[in-house]
mmCIF file of C-alpha atoms in Angstrom:
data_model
loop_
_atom_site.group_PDB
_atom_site.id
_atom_site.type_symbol
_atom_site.label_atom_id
_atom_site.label_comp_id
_atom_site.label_asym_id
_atom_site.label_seq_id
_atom_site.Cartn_x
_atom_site.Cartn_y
_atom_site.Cartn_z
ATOM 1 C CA UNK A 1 20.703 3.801 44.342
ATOM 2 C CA UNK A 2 23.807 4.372 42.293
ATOM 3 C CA UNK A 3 23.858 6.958 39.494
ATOM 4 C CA UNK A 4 24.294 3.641 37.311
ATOM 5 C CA UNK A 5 21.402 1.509 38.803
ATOM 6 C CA UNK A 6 19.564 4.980 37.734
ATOM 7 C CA UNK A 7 20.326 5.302 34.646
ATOM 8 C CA UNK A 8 19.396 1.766 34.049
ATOM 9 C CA UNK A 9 15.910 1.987 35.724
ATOM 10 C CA UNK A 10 15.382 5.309 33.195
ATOM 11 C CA UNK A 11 16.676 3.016 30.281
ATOM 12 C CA UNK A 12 13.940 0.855 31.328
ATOM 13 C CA UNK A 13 11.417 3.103 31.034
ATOM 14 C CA UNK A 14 11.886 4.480 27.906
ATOM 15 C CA UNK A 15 12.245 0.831 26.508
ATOM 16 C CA UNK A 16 8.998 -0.077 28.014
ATOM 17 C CA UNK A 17 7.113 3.011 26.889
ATOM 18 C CA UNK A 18 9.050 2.497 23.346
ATOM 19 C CA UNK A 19 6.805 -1.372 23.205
ATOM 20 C CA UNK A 20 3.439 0.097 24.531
ATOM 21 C CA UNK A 21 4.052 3.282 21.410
ATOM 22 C CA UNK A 22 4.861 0.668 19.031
ATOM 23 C CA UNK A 23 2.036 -1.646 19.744
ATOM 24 C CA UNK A 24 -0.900 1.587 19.535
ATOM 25 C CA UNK A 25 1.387 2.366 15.975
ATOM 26 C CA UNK A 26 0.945 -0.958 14.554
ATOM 27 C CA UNK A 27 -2.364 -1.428 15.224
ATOM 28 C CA UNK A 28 -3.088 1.778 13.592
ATOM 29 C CA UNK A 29 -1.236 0.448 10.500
ATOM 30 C CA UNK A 30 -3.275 -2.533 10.378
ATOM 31 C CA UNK A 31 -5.581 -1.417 7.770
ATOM 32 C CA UNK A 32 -3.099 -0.132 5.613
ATOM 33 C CA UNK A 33 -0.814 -3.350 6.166
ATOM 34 C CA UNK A 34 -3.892 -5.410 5.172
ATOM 35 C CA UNK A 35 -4.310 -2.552 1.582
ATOM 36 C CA UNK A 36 -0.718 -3.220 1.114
ATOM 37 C CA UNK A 37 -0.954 -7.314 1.275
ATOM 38 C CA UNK A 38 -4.020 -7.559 -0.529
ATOM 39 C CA UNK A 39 -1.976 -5.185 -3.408
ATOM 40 C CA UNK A 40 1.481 -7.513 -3.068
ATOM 41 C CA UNK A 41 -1.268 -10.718 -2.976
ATOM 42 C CA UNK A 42 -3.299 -9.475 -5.915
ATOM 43 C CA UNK A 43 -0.525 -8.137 -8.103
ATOM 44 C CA UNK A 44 1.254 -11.764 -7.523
ATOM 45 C CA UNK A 45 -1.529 -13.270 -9.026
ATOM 46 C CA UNK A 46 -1.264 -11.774 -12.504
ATOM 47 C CA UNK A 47 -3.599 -8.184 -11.753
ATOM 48 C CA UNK A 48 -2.693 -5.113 -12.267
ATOM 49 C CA UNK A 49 -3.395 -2.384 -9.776
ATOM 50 C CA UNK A 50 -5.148 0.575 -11.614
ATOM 51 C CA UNK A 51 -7.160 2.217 -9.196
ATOM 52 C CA UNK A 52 -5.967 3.095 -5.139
ATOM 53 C CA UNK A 53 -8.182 5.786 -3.043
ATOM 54 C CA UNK A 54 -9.468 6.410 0.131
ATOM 55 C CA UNK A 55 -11.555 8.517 2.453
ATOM 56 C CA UNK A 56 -9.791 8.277 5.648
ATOM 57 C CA UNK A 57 -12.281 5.363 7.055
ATOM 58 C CA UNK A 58 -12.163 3.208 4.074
ATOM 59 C CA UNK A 59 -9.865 2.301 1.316
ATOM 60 C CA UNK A 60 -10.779 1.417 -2.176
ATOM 61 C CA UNK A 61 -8.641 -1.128 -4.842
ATOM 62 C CA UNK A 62 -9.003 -1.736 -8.226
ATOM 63 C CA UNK A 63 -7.416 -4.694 -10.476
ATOM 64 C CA UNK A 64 -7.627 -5.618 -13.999
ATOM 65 C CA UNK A 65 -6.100 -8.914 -15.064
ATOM 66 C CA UNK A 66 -4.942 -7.105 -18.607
ATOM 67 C CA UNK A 67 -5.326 -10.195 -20.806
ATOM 68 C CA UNK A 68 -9.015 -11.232 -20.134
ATOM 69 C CA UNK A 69 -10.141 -7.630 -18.734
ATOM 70 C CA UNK A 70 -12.032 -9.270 -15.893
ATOM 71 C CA UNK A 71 -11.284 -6.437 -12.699
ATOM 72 C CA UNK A 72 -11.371 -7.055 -9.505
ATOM 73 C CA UNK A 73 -12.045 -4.257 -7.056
ATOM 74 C CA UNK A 74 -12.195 -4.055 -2.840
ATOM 75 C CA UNK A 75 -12.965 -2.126 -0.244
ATOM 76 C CA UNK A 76 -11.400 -2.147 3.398
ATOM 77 C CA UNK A 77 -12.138 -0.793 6.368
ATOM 78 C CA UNK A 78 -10.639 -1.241 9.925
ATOM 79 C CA UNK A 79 -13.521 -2.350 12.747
ATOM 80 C CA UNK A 80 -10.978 -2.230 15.520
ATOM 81 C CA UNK A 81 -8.526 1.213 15.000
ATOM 82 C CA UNK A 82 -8.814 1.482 18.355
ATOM 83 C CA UNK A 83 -6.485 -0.669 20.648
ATOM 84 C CA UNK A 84 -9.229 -1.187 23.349
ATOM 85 C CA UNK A 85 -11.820 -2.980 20.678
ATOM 86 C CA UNK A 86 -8.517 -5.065 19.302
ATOM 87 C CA UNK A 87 -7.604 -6.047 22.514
ATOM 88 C CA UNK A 88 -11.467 -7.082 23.489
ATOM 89 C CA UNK A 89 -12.735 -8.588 20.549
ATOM 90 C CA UNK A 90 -9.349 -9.212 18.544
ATOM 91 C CA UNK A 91 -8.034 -7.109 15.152
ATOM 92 C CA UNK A 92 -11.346 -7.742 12.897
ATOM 93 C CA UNK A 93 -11.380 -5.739 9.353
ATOM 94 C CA UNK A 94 -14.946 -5.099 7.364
ATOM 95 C CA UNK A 95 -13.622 -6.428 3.444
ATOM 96 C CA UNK A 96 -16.160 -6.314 0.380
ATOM 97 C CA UNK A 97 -14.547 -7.818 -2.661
ATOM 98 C CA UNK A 98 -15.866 -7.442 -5.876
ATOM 99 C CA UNK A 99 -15.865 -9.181 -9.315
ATOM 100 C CA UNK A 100 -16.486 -7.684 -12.361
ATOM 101 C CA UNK A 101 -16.400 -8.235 -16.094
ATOM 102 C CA UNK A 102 -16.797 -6.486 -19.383
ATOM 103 C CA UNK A 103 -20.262 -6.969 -20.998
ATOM 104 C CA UNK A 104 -21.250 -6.150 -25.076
ATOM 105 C CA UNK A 105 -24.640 -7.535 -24.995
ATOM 106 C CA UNK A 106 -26.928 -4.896 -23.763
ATOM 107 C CA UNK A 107 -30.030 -7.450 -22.642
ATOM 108 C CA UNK A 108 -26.937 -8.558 -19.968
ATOM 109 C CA UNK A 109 -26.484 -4.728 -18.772
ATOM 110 C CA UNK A 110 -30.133 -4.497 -18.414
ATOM 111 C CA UNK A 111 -30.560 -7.278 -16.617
ATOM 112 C CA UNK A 112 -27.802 -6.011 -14.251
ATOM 113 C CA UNK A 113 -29.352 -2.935 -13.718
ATOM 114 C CA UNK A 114 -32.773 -4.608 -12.635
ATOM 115 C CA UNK A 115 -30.309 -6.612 -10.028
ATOM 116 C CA UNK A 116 -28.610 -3.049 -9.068
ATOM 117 C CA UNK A 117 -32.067 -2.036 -8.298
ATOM 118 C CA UNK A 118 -33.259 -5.218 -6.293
ATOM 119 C CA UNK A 119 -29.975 -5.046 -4.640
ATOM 120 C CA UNK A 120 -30.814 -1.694 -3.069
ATOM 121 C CA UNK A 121 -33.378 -3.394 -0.982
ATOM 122 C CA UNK A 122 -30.784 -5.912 0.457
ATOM 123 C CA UNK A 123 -29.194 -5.461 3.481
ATOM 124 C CA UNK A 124 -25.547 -5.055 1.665
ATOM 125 C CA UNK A 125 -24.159 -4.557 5.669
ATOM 126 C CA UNK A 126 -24.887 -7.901 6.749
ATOM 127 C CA UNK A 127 -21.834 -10.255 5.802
ATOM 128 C CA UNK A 128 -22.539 -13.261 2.683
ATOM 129 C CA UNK A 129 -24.902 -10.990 0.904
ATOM 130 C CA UNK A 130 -24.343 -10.869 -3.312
ATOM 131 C CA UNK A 131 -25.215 -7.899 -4.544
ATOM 132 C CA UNK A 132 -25.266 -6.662 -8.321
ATOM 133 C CA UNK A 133 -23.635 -3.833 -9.433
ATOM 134 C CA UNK A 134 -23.433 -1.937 -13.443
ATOM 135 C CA UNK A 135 -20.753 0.584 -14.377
ATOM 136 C CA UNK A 136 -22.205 1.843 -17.240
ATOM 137 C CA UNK A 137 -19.228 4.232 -18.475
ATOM 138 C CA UNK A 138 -16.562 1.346 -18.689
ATOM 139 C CA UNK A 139 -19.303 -1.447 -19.772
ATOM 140 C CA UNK A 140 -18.697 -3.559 -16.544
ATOM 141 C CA UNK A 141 -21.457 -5.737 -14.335
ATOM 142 C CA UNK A 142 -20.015 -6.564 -11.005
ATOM 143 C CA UNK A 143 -20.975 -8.996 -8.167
ATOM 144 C CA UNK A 144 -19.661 -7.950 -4.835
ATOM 145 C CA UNK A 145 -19.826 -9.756 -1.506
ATOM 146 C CA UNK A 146 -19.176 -8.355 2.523
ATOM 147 C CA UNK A 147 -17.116 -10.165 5.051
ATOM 148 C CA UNK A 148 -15.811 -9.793 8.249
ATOM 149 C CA UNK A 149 -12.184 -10.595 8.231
ATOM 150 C CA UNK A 150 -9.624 -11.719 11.576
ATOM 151 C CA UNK A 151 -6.713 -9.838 11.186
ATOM 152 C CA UNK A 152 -4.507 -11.767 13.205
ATOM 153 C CA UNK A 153 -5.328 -15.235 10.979
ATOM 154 C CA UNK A 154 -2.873 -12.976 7.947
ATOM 155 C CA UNK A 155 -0.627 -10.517 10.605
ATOM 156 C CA UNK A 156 1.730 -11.734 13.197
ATOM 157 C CA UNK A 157 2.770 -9.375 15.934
ATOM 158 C CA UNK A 158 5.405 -8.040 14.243
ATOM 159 C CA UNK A 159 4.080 -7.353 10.957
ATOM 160 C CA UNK A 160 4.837 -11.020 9.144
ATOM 161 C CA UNK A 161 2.169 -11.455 6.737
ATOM 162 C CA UNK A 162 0.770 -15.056 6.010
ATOM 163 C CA UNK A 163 0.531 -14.263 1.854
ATOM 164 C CA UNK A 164 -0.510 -17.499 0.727
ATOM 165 C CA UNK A 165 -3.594 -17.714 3.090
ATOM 166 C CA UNK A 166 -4.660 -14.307 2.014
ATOM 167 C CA UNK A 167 -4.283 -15.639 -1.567
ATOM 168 C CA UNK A 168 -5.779 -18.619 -0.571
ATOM 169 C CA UNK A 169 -8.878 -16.699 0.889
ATOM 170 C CA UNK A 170 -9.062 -13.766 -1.843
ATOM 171 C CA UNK A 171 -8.613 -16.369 -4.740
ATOM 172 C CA UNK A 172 -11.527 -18.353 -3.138
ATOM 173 C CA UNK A 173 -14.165 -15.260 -3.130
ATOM 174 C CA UNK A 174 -13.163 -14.509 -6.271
ATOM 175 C CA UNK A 175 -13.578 -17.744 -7.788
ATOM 176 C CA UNK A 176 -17.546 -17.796 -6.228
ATOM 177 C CA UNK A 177 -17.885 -14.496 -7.535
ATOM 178 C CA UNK A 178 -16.879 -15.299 -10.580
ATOM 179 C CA UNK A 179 -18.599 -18.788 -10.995
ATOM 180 C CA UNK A 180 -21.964 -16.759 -9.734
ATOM 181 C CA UNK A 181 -21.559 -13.634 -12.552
ATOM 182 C CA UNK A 182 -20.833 -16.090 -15.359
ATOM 183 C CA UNK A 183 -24.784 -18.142 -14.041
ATOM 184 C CA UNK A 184 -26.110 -14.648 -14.030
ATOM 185 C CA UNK A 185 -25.081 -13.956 -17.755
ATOM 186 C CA UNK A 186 -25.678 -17.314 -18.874
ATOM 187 C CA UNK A 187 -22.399 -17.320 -20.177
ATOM 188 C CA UNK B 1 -24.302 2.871 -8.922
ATOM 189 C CA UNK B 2 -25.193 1.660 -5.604
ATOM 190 C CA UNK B 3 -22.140 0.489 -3.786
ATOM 191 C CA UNK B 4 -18.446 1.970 -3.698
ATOM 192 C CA UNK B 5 -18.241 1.662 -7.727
ATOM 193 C CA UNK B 6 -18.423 5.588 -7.458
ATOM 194 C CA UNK B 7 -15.435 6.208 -5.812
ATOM 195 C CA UNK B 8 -13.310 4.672 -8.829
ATOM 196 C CA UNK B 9 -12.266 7.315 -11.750
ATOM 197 C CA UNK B 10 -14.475 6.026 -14.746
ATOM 198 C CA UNK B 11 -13.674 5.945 -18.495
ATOM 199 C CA UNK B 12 -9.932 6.374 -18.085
ATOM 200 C CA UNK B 13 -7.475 4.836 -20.323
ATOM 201 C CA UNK B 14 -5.037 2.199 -18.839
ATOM 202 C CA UNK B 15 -2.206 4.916 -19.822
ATOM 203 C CA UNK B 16 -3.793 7.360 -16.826
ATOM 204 C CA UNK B 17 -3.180 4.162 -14.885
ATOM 205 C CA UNK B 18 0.571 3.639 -15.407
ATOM 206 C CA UNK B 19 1.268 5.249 -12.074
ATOM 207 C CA UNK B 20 -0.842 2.793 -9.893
ATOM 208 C CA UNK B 21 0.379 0.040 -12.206
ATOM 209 C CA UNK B 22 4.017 0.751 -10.899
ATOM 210 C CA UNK B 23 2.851 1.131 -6.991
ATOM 211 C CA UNK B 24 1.083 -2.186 -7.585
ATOM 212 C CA UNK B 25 4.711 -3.694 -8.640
ATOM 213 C CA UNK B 26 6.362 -1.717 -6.093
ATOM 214 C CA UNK B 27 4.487 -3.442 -3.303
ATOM 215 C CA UNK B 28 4.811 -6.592 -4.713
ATOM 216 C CA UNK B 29 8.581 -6.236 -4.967
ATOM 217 C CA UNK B 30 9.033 -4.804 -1.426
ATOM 218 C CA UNK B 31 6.663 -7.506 -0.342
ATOM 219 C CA UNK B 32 9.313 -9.883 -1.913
ATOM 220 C CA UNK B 33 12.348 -8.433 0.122
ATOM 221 C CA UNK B 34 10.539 -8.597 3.169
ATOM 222 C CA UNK B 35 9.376 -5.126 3.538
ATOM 223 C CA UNK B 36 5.150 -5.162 3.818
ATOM 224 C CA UNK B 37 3.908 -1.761 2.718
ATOM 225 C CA UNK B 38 2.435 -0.502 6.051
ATOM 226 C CA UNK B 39 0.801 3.078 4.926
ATOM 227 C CA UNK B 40 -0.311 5.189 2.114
ATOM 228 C CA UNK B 41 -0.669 8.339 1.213
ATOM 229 C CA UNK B 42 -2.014 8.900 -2.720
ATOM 230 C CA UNK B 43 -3.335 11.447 -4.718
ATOM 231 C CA UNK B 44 -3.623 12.611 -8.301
ATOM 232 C CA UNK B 45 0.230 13.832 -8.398
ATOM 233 C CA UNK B 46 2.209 11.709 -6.448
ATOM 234 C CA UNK B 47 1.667 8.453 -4.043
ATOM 235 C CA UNK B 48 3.674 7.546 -1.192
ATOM 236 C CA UNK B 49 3.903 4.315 0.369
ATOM 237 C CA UNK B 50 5.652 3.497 3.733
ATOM 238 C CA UNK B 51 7.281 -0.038 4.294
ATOM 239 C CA UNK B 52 8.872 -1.785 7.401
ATOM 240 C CA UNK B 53 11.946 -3.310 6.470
ATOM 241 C CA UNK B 54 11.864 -7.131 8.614
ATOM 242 C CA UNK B 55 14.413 -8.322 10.441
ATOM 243 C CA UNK B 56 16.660 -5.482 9.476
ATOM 244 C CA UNK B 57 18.662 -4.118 12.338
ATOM 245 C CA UNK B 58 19.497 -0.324 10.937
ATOM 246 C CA UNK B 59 16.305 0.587 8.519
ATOM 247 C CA UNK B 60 13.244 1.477 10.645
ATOM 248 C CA UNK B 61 11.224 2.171 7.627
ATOM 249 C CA UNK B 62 11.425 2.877 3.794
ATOM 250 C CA UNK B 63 8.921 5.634 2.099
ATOM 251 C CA UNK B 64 9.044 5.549 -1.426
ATOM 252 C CA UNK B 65 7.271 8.773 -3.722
ATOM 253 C CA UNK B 66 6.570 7.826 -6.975
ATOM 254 C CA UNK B 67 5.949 10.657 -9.104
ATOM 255 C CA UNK B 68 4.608 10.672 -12.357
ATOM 256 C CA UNK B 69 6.251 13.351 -14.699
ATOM 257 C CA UNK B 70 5.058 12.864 -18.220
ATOM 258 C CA UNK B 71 3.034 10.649 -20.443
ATOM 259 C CA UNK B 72 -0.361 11.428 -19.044
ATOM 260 C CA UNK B 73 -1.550 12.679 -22.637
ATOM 261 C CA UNK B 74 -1.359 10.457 -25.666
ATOM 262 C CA UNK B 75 0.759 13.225 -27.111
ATOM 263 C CA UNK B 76 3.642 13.007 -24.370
ATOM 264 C CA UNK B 77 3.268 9.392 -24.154
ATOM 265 C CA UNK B 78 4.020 8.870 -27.900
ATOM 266 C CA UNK B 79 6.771 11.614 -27.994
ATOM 267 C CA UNK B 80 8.492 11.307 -24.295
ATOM 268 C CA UNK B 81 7.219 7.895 -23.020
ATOM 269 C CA UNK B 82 5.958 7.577 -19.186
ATOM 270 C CA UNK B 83 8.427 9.156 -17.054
ATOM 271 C CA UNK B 84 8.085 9.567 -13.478
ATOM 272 C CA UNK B 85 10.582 10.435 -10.100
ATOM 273 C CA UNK B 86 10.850 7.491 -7.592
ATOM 274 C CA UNK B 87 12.017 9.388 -4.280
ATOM 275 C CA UNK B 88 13.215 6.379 -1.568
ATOM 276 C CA UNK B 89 14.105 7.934 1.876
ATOM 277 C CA UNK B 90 15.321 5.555 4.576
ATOM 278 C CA UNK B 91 14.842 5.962 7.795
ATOM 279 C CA UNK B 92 17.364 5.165 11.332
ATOM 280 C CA UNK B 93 15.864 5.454 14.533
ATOM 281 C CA UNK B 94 17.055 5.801 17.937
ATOM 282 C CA UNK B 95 15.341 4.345 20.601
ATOM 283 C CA UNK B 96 17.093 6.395 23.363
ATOM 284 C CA UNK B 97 19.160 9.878 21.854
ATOM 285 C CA UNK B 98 21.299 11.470 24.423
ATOM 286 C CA UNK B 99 20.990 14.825 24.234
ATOM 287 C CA UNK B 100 24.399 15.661 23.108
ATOM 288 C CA UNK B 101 23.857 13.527 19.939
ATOM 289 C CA UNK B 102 20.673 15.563 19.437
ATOM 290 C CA UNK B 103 22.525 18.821 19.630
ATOM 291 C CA UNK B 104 25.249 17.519 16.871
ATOM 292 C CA UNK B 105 22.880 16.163 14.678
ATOM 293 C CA UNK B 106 20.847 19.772 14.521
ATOM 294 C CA UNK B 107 24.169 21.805 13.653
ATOM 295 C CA UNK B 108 24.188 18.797 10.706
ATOM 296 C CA UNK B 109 20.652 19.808 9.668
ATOM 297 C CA UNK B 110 21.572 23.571 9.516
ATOM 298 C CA UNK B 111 24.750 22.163 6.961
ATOM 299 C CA UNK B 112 21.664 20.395 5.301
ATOM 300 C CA UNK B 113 19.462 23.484 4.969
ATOM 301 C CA UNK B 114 21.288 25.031 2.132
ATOM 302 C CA UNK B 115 21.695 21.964 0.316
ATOM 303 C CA UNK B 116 20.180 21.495 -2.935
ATOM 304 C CA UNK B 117 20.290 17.701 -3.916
ATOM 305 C CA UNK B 118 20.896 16.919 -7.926
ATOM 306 C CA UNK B 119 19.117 13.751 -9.102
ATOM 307 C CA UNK B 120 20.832 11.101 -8.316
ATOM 308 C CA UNK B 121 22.209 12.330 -4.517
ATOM 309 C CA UNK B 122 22.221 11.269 -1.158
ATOM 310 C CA UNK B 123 20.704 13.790 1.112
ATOM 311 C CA UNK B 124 20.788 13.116 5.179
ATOM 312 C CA UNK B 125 18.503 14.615 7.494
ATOM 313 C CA UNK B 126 18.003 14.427 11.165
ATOM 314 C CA UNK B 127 14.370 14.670 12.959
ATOM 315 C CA UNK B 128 14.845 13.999 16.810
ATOM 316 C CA UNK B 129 15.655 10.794 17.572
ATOM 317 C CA UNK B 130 15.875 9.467 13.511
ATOM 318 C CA UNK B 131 17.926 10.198 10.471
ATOM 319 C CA UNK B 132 17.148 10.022 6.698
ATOM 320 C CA UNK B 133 18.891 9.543 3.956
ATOM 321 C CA UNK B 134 16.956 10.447 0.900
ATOM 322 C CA UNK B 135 17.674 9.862 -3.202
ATOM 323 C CA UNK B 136 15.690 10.268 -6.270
ATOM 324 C CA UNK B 137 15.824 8.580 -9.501
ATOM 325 C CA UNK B 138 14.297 9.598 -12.562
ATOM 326 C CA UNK B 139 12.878 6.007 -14.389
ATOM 327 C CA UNK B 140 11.363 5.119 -17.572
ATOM 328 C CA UNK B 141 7.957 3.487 -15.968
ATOM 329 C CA UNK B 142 7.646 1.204 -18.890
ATOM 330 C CA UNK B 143 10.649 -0.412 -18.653
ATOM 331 C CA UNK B 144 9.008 -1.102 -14.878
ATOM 332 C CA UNK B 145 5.746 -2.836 -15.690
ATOM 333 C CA UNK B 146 3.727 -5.433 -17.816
ATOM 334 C CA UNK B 147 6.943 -7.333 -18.430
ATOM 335 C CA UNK B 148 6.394 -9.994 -16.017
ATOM 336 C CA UNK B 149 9.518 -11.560 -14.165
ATOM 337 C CA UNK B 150 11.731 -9.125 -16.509
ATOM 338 C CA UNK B 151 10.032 -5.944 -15.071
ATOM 339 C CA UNK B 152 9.673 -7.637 -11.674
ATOM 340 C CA UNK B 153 13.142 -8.406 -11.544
ATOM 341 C CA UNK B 154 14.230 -4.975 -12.888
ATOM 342 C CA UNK B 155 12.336 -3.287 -10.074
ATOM 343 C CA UNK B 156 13.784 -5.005 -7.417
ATOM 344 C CA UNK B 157 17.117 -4.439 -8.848
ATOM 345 C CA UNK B 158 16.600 -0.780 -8.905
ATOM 346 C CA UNK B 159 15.444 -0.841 -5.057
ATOM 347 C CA UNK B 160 17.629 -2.776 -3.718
ATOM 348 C CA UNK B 161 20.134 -0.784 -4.909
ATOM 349 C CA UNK B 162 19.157 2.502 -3.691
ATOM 350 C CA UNK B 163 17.997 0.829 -0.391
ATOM 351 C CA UNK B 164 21.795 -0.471 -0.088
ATOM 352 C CA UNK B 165 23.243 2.696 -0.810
ATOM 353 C CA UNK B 166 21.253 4.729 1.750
ATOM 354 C CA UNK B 167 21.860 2.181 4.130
ATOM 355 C CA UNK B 168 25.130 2.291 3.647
ATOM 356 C CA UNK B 169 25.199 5.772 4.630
ATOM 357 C CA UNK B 170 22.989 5.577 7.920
ATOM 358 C CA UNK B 171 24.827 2.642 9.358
ATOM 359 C CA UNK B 172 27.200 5.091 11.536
ATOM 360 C CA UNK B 173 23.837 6.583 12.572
ATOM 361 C CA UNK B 174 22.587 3.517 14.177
ATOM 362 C CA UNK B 175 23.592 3.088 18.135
ATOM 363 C CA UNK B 176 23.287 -0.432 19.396
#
């Protein structure tokens, strides 16, 4: 071979090894792509972030739509970091969104608390469950649900993000959540 | 508490939230010029966020600092207002570097060392096979949030045009 045909065989390499690093990368970024849509998706919608933290495994949101104080607040976590589980059973993320609202009347907070309690016994793990949830410093009952999310329905390859579906999907919790709150306070 | 309501700060007043309020924007006005935020770094002095410019063929990424100076007190708020830093560094890479270029851009770094950027300046630096250009602005971060389309529009204003600028410095960075 040529010193040229050489070089271009190295060039090669490093361009292929350049696509398999870049695929391990963004799959590690996936969680944090999906906290940074779910902020541009939220914030679009009229919420304000107040609240962003995380413990290395999962990551925690807070919103407050300012003029009727309802919040909103979520927590993400990645199920398939790893490229081998991605690759096998597809870019899946563990979500639990959560709806809450201010609350005066005490008899509501109570009755919150009683559901707090009941809603230790649930299995909060298992996707679809509502629990009940009372923050008693701020005055806020929240109803939270689990789900198991497919990446790949809101990411494209090469980091495109489908932002009305995740609205679309996000707006739709939240409206059950909030629909199933308001029967629980008998507002 | 049962769930992850714990991990929240409690009781704080929406001006201890100014900060996240202006990340929240940020996102959405990166998300707007193509640019998903794709990490995150935050903690009770500054947050960083890390976006992939799409479809641009210099930037490889953007990182953004926010830094929030003053108006965490009511005091400061009432006499100073909310100021905070918003460091943007942009990033070139270089899928292949000869070594020769690696070797020029070090002696550039030492050149760099001793530099001491003002607000306001352009700073390049070279790591390996990518080069930064960095800049920090000092903002007002009311005049950034809670304004709707006024704020929105402000904030994208102010990005784009530090993005631009920076760019406009790496571009004889970039190899083809």
């Amino acid at each position: 071979m040529s010193a040229e045909e050489l070089e271009k065989v190295f060039v090669s390499l490093v361009d292929a090894s350049w696509k398999k690093y870049n695929e391990r990368q963004q799959n590690t970024h996936m969680d944090e792509l999906l906290l940074g849509s779910v902020i541009a998706s939220t914030v679009e919608q009229g919420y304000s972030l107040i609240d962003l933290n995380s413990d290395g495994v999962n990551h925690f949101l807070r919103f407050e739509h300012l003029p009727s104080k309802t919040r909103l607040i979520f927590q993400l976590t990645n199920q398939s970091e790893d490229l081998v589980t991605a690759k096998v059973i597809g870019r899946q993320a563990r979500v639990v969104i959560g709806y809450g609202q201010m609350v005066q009347n005490p008899g509501a907070i109570w009755q919150a608390l009683k559901s707090e309690f009941k809603s230790g016994f649930l299995d909060a793990a298992e996707p679809g469950v509502i629990t009940c949830d009372a923050d008693l410093a701020s005055g806020y009952i929240y109803v939270q649900v689990p789900l198991i999310i497919d990446l790949d329905t809101y990411f494209s390859a090469g980091y495109e993000v489908n932002y009305p579906l995740l609205q679309q999907h996000i707006g739709a919790t939240v409206h059950s959540l909030s629909k199933y709150l308001r029967g629980r306070l008998g507002a | 508490m049962l769930s992850f309501l714990n991990q929240f700060k409690h009781g704080q007043e929406m001006r201890e939230s100014k900060d996240e309020i202006l990340v929240g924007e940020l996102v959405r006005a990166m998300a707007r010029l193509k640019s998903p935020a794709i990490g995150f770094v935050a903690n009770s002095g500054a947050q960083m966020v890390r976006f992939k410019p799409l479809g641009d063929p210099i930037l490889h990424s953007i990182v953004i600092i926010v830094d929030r100076k003053t108006g965490g007190s009511m005091i400061q708020q009432a006499v100073i207002g909310s100021k905070a830093t918003i460091q943007v560094q942009a990033e070139v890479k270089n899928y292949l570097s000869d070594p020769d270029d690696l070797v020029a851009m070090y002696r550039t770094d030492l050149a760099n060392i001793f530099k001491m950027p003002m607000l306001g300046d352009v700073k390049l630096d070279h790591q390996m096979n990518s080069v930064f250009a960095t800049k920090r602005v000092m903002i007002d971060i009311d005049d950034y949030i809670l304004k709707g389309e006024e704020s929105i529009g402000r904030m994208t204003q102010l990005i784009t045009a530090i993005v631009g600028e920076l760019k406009q410095k790496l571009t004889q960075y970039k190899k083809s």
